[in-house]
mmCIF file of C-alpha atoms in Angstrom:
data_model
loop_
_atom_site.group_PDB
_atom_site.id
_atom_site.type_symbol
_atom_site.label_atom_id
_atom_site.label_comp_id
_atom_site.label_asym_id
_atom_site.label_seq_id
_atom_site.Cartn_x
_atom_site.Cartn_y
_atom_site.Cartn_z
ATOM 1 C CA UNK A 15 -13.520 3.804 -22.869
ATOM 2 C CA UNK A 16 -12.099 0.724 -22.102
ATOM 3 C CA UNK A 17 -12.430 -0.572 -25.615
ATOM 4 C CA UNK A 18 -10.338 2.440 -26.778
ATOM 5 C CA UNK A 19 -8.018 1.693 -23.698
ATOM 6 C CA UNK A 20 -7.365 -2.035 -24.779
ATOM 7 C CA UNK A 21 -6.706 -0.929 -28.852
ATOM 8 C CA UNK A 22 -4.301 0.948 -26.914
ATOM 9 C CA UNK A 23 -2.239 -1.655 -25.693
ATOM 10 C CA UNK A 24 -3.226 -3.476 -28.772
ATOM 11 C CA UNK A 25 -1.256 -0.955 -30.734
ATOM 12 C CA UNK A 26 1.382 -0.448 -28.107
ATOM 13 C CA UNK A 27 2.277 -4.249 -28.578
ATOM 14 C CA UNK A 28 2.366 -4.669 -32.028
ATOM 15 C CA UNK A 29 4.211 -1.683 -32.184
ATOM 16 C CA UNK A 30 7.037 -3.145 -30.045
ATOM 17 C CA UNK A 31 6.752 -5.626 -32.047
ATOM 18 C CA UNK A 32 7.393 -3.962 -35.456
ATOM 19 C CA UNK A 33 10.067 -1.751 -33.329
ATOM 20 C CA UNK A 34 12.349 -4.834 -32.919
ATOM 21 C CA UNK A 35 12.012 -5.953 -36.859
ATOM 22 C CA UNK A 36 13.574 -2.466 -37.494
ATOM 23 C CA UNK A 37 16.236 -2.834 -34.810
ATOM 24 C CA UNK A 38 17.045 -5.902 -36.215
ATOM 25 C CA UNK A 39 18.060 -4.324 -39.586
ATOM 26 C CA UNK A 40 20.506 -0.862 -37.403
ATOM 27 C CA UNK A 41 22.330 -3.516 -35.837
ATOM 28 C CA UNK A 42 23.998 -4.385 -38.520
ATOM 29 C CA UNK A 43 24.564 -1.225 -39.594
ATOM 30 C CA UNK A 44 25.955 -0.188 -36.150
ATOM 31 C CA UNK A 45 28.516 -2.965 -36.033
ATOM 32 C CA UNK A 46 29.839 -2.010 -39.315
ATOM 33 C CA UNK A 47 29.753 1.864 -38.478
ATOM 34 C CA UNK A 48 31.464 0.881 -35.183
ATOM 35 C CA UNK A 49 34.617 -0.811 -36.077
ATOM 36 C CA UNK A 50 35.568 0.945 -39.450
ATOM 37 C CA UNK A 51 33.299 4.036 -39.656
ATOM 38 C CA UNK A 52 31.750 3.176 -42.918
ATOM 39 C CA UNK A 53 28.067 3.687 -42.940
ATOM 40 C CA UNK A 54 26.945 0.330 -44.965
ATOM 41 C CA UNK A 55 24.000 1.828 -47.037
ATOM 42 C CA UNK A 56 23.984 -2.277 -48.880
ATOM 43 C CA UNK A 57 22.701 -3.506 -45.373
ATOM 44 C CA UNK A 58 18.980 -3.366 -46.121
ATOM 45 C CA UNK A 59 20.314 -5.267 -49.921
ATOM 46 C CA UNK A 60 22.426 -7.697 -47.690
ATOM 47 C CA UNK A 61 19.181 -8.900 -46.042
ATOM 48 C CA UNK A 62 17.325 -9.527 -49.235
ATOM 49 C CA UNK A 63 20.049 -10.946 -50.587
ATOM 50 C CA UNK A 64 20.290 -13.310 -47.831
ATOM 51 C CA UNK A 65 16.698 -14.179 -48.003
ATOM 52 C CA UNK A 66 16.846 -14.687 -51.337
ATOM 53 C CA UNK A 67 19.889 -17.175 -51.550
ATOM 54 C CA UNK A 68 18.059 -19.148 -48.162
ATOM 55 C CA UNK A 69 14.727 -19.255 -50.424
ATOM 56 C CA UNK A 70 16.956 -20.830 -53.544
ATOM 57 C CA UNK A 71 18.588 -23.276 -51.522
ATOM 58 C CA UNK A 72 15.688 -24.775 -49.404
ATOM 59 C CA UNK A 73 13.683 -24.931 -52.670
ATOM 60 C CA UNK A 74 16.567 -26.350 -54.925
ATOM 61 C CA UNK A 75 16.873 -23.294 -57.634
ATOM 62 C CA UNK A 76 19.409 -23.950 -59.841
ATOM 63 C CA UNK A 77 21.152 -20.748 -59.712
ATOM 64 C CA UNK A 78 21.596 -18.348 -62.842
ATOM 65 C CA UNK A 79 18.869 -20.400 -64.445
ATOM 66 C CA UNK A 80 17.842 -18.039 -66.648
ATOM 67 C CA UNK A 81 21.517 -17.006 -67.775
ATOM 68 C CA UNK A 82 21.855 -20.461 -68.259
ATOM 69 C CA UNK A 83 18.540 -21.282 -70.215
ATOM 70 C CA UNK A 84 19.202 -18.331 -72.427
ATOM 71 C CA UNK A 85 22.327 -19.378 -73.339
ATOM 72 C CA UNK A 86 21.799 -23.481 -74.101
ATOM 73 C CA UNK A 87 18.394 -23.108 -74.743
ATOM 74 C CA UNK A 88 16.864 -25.502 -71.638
ATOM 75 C CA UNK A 89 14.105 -25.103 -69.275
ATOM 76 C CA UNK A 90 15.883 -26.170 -66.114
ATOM 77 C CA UNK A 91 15.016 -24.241 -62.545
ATOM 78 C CA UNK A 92 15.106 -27.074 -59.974
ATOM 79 C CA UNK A 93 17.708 -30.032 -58.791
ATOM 80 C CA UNK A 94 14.415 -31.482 -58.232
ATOM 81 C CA UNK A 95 15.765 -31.833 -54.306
ATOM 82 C CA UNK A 96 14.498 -29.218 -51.440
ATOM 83 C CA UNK A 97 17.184 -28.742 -48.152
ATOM 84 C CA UNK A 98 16.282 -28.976 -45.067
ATOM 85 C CA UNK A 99 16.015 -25.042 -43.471
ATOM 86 C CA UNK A 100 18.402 -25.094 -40.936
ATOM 87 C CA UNK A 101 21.263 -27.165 -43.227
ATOM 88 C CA UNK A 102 19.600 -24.064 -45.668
ATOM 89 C CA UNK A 103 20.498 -21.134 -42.994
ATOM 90 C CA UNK A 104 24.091 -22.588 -41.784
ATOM 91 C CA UNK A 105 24.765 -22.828 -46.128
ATOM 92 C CA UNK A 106 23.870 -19.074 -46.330
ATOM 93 C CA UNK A 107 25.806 -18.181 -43.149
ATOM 94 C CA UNK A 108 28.752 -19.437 -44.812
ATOM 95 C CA UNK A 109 27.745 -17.410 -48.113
ATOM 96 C CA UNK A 110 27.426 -14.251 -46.195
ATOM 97 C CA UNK A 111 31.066 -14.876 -44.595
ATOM 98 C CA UNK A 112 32.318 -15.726 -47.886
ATOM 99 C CA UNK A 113 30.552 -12.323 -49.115
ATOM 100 C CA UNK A 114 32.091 -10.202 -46.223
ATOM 101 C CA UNK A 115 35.623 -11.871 -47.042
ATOM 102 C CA UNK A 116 35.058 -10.666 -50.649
ATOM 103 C CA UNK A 117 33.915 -6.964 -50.237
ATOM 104 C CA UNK A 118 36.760 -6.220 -47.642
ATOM 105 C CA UNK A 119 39.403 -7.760 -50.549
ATOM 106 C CA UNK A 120 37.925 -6.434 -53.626
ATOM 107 C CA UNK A 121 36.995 -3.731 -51.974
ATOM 108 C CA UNK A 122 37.534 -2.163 -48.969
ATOM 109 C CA UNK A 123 41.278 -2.631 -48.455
ATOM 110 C CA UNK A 124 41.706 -0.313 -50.807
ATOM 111 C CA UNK A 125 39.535 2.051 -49.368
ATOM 112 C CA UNK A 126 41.278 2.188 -45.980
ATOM 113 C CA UNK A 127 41.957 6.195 -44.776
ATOM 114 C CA UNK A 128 39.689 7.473 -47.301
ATOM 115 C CA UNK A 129 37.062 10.148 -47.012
ATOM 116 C CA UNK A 130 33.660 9.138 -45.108
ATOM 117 C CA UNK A 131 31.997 9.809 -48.565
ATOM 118 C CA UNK A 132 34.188 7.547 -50.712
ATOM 119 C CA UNK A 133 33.621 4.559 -48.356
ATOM 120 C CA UNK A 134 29.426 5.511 -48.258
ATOM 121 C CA UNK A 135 29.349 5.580 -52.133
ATOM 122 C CA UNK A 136 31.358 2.510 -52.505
ATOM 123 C CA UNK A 137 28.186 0.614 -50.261
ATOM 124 C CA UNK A 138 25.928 2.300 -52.260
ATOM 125 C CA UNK A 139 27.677 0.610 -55.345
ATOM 126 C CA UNK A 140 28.158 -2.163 -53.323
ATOM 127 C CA UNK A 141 23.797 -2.543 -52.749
ATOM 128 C CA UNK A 142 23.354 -2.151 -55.900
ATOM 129 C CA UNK A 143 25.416 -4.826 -57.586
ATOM 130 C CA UNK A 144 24.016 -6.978 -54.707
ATOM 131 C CA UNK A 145 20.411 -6.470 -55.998
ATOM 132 C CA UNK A 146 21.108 -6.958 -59.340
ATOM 133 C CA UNK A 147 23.408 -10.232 -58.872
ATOM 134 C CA UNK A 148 20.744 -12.006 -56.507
ATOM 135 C CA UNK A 149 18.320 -11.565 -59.231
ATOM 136 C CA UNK A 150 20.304 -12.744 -62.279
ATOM 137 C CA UNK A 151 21.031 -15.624 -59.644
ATOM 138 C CA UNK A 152 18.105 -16.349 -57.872
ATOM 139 C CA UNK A 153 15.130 -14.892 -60.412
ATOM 140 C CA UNK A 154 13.246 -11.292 -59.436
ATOM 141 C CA UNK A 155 10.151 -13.219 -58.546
ATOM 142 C CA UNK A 156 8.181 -13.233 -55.372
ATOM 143 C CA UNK A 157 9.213 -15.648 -53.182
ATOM 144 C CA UNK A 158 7.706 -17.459 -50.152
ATOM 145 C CA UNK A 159 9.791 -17.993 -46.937
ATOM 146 C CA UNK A 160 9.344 -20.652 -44.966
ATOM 147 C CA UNK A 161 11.285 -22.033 -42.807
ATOM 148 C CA UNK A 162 9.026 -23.058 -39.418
ATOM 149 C CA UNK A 163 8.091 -19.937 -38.474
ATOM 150 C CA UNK A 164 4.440 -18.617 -38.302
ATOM 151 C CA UNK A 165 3.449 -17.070 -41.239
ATOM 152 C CA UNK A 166 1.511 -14.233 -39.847
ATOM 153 C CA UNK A 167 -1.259 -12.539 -38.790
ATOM 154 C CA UNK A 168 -3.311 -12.813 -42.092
ATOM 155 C CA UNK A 169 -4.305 -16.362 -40.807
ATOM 156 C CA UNK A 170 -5.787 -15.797 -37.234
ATOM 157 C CA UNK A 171 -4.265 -19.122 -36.646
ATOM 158 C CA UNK A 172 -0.805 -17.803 -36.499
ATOM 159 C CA UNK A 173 -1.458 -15.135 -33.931
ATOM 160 C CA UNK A 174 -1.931 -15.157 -30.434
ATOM 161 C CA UNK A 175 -5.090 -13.856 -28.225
ATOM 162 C CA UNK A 176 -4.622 -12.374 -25.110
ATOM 163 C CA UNK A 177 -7.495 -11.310 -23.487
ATOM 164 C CA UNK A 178 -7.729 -8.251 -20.434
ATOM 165 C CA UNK A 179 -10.587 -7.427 -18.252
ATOM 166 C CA UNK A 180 -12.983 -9.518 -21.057
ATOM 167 C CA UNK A 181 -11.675 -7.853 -24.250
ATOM 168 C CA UNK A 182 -9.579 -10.000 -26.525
ATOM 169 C CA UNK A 183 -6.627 -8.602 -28.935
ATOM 170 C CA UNK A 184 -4.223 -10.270 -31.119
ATOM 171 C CA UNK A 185 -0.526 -10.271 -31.258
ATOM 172 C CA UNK A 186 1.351 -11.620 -34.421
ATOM 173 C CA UNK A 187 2.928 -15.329 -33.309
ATOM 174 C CA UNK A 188 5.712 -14.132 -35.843
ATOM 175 C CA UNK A 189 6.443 -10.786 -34.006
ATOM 176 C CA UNK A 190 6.663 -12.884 -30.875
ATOM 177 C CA UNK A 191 9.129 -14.855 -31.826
ATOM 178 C CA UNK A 192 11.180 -11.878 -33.673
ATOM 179 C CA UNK A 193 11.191 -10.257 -30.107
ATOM 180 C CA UNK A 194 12.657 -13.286 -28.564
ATOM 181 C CA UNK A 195 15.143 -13.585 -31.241
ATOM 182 C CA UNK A 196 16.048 -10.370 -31.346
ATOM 183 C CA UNK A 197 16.610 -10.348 -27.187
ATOM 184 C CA UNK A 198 19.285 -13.070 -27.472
ATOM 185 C CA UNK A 199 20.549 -11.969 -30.675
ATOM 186 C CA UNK A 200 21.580 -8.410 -28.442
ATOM 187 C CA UNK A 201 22.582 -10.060 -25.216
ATOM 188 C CA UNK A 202 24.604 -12.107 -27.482
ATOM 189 C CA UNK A 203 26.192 -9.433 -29.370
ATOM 190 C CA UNK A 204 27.038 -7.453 -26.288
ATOM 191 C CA UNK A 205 28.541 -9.525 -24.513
ATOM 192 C CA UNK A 206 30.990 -10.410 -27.614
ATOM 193 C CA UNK A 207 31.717 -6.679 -27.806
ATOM 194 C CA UNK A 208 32.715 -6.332 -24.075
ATOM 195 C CA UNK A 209 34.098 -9.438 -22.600
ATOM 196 C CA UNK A 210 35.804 -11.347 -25.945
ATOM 197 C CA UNK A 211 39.246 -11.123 -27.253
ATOM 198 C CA UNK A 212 37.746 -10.241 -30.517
ATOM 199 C CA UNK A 213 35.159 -7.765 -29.156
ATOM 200 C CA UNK A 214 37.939 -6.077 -27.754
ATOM 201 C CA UNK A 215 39.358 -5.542 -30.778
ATOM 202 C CA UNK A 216 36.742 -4.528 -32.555
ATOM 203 C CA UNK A 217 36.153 -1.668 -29.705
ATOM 204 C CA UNK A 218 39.849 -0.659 -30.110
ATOM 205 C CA UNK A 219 39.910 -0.558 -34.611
ATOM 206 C CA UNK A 220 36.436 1.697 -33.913
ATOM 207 C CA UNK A 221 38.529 4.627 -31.814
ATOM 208 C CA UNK A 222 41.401 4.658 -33.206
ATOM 209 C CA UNK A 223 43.230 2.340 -36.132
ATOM 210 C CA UNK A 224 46.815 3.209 -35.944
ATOM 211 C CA UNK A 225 47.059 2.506 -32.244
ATOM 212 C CA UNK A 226 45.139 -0.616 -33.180
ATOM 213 C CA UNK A 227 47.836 -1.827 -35.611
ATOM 214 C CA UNK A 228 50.255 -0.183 -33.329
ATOM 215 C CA UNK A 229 49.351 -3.264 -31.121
ATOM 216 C CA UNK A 230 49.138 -6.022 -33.444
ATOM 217 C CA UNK A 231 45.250 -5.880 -34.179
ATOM 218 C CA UNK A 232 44.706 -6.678 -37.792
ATOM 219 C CA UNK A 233 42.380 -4.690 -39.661
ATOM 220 C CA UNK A 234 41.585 -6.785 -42.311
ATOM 221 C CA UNK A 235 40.571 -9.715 -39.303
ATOM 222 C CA UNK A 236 38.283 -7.269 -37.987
ATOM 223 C CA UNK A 237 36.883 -6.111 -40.885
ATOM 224 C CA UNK A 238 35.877 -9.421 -42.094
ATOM 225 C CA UNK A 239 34.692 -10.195 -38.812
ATOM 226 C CA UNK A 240 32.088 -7.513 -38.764
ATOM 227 C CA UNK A 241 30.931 -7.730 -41.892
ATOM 228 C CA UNK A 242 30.161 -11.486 -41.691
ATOM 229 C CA UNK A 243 28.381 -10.485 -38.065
ATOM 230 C CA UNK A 244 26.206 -7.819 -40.178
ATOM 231 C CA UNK A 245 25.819 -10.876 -42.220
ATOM 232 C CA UNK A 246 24.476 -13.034 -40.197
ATOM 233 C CA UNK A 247 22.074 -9.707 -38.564
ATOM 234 C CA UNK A 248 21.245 -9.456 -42.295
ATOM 235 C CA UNK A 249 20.212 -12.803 -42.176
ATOM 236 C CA UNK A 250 18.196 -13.365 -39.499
ATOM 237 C CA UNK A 251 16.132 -10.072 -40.322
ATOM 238 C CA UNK A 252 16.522 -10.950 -44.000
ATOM 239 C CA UNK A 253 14.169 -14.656 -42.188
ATOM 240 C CA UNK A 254 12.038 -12.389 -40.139
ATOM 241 C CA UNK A 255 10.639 -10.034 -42.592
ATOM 242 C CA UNK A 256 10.773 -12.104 -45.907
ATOM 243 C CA UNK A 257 8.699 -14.673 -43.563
ATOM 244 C CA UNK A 258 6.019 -11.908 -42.431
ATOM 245 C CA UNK A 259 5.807 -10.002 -46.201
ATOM 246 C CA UNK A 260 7.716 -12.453 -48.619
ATOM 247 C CA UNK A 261 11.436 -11.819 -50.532
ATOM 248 C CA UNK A 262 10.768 -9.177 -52.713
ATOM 249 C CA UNK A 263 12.317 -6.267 -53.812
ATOM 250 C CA UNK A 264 10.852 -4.373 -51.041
ATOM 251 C CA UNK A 265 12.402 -5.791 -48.571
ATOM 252 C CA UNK A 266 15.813 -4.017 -48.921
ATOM 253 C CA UNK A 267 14.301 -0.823 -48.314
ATOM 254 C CA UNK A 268 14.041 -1.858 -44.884
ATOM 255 C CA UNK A 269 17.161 0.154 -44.252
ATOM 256 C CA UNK A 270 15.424 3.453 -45.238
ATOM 257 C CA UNK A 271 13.330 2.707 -41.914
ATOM 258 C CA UNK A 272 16.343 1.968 -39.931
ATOM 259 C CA UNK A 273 17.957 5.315 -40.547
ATOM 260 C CA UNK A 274 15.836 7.079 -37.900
ATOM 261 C CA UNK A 275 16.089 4.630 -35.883
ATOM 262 C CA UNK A 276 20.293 5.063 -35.754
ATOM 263 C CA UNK A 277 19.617 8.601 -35.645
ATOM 264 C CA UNK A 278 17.213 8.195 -32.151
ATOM 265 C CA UNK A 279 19.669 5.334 -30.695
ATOM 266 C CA UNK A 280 22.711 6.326 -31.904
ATOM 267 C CA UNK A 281 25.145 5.649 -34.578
ATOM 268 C CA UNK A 282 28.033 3.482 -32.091
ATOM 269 C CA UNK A 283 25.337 2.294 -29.830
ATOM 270 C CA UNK A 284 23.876 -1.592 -29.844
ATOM 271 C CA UNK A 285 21.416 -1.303 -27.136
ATOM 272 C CA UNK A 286 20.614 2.274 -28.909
ATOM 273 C CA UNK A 287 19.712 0.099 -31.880
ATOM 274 C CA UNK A 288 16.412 -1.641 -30.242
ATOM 275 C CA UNK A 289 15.974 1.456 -27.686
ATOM 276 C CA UNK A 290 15.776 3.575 -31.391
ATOM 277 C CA UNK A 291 13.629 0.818 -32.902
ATOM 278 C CA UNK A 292 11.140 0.061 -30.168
ATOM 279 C CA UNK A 293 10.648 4.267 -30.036
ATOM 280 C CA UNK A 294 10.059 4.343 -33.790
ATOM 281 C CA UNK A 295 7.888 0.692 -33.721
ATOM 282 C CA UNK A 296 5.479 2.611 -31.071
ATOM 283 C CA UNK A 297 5.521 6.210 -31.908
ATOM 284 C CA UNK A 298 4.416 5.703 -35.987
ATOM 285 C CA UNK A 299 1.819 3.095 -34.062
ATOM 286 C CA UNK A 300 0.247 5.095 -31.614
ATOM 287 C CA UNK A 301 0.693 8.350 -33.630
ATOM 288 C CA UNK A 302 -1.293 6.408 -36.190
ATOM 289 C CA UNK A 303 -3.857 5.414 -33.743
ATOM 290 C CA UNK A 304 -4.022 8.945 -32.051
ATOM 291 C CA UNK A 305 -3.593 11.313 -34.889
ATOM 292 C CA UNK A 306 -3.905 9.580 -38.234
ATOM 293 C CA UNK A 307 -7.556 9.713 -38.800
ATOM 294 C CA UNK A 308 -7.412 13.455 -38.138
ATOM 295 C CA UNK A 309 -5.035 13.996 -41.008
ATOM 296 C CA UNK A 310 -6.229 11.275 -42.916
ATOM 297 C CA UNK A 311 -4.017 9.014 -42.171
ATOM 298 C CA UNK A 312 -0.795 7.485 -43.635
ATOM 299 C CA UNK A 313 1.264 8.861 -41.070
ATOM 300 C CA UNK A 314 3.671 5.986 -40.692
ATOM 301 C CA UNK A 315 5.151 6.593 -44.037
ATOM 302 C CA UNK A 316 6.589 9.877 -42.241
ATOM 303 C CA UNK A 317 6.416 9.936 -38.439
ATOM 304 C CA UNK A 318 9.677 8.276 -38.108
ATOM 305 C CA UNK A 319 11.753 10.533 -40.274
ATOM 306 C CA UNK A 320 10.211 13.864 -38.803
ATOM 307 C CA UNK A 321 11.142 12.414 -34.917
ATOM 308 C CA UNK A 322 14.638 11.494 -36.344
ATOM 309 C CA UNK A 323 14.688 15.333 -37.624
ATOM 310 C CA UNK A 324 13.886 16.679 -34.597
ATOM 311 C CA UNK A 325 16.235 14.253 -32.525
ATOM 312 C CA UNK A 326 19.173 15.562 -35.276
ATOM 313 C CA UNK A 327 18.350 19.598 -33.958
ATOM 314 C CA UNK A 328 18.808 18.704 -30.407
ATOM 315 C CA UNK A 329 20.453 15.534 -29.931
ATOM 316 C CA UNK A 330 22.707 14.823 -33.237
ATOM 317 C CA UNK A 331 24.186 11.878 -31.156
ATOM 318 C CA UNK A 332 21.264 10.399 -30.160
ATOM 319 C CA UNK A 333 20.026 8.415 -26.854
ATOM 320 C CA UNK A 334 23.558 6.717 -26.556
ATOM 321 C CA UNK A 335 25.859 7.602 -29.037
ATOM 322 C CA UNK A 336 28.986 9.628 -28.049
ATOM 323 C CA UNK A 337 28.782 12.974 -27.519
ATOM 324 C CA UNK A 338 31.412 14.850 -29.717
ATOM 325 C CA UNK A 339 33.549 17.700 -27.925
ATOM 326 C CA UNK A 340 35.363 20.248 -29.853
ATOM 327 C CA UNK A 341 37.841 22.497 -28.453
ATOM 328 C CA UNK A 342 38.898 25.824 -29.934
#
């Protein structure tokens, strides 16, 4: 008994743990929902991206190598030079603001009243064109991220033993610091929302956009501004995963995993984002623990979407979102 009682918390904590790499990914689809409405299905193609442009700077990639090979015939990849990773991470925070100043221009300015639908497809245009341009830029192959952060648990040296009552268990150094980052990274974000001139803003464009501009807010301003914040989300989850399972092509389906979690915590809601996530992180853990070997496992791949389902039947708003009202 207590062996199955300390696997318990084992799986309880790493489940927290993989709750708040998922929460990491809704935020940035919340603040982008939240101020214009637009459900950014490119956010999960934002973080690779991201990841992958951090990985090609730090390591010196000469970018469209391959284009450029083709065309003059060389063999040139590298500068031959490596960056430092934090001179690395403020370079690609620029890039993503430079990004979110170019898809509100290009693109959604012109988008602005439009059906829900029209501005969904356009991010779903907008992911792919993202996937395919960061690898004609930075290459399609695996890449390793490092940029001082443990590297995870498959070396026992990166993960952390805590022992209870005599039994040891392990927690992933890397999830540890995720959860730390992830804290601040929300305290931060809230706070921006409700005590900043900006925030403000951004809270007044997300319920209602005429009396917005009726005031003097400019759209455009806040639009850029949230999209370089889910920038800079997509970043720092873009570091956190591609550092735990390396930038690859699976690591923009990370968004597929966040949709339940907006559905539990709600589409408008920031603290809803980790409440949703830390739910998910645990449930597909301990339902894994608890019921997988009588199904035969594999449950993760599902648990979250058939909780989301169930949260959609009685709670479409989730935890925290609004509650809509309609009066006939």
């Amino acid at each position: 008994m207590p062996d199955q009682l300390i696997f318990g918390m084992e799986v309880v904590l790493n489940g927290l743990m993989a709750g708040v790499l998922y929460a990491l990914v809704a935020l940035g689809f919340v603040l982008i929902y939240k101020a214009s409405g637009i459900f950014n299905y490119a956010q999960g193609v934002m973080a690779l991206f991201a990841a992958m442009t951090l990985v090609g700077m730090m390591e010196g990639r000469v970018p469209f190598s391959h284009l450029i090979n083709a065309i003059f015939g060389t063999e040139i990849h590298h500068f031959g030079w490596h960056l430092p990773g934090l001179l690395a991470i403020l370079l690609t925070m620029v890039i993503m603001v430079a990004l979110a100043w170019i898809v509100n221009q290009l693109i959604f300015r012109h988008l602005v009243n439009q059906e829900p639908i029209i501005l969904f497809m356009a991010t779903i245009g907008l992911a792919y064109f993202l996937e395919g341009f960061g690898d004609m830029m930075w290459g399609s192959d695996i890449k390793k991220l490092d940029v001082g952060l443990p590297q995870g648990i498959n070396d026992w040296i990166d993960a952390t033993t805590f022992e209870i009552m005599g039994y040891g268990f392990f927690i992933d150094n890397l999830d540890i610091v995720a959860t730390g980052v992830a804290a601040l990274l929300v305290i931060a974000l809230v706070a921006f929302a409700q005590y900043s001139k900006q925030g403000r803003a951004m809270r007044a464009v997300a319920d209602d956009h005429q009396a917005a501009l009726s005031v003097g807010i400019s759209l455009n301003f806040i639009w850029v501004m949230v999209w370089s914040l889910a920038g800079f989300v997509a970043l720092v989850a873009g570091i956190m995963w591609g550092t735990k399972s390396g930038v690859q092509f699976s690591l923009s389906l990370i968004a597929l995993k966040a949709l339940p979690v907006l559905m539990l915590g709600g589409f408008t809601s920031i603290p809803g984002a980790i409440v949703g996530g830390l739910i998910i992180g645990v449930g597909e853990k301990l339902f894994e623990f608890a019921i997988g070997p009588m199904v035969g496992g594999a449950t993760e791949n599902w648990f979250a979407y058939v909780l989301a389902l169930i949260f959609l039947v009685f709670r479409p708003q989730g935890l925290f979102g609004e509650k809509i009202i309609e009066r006939v």
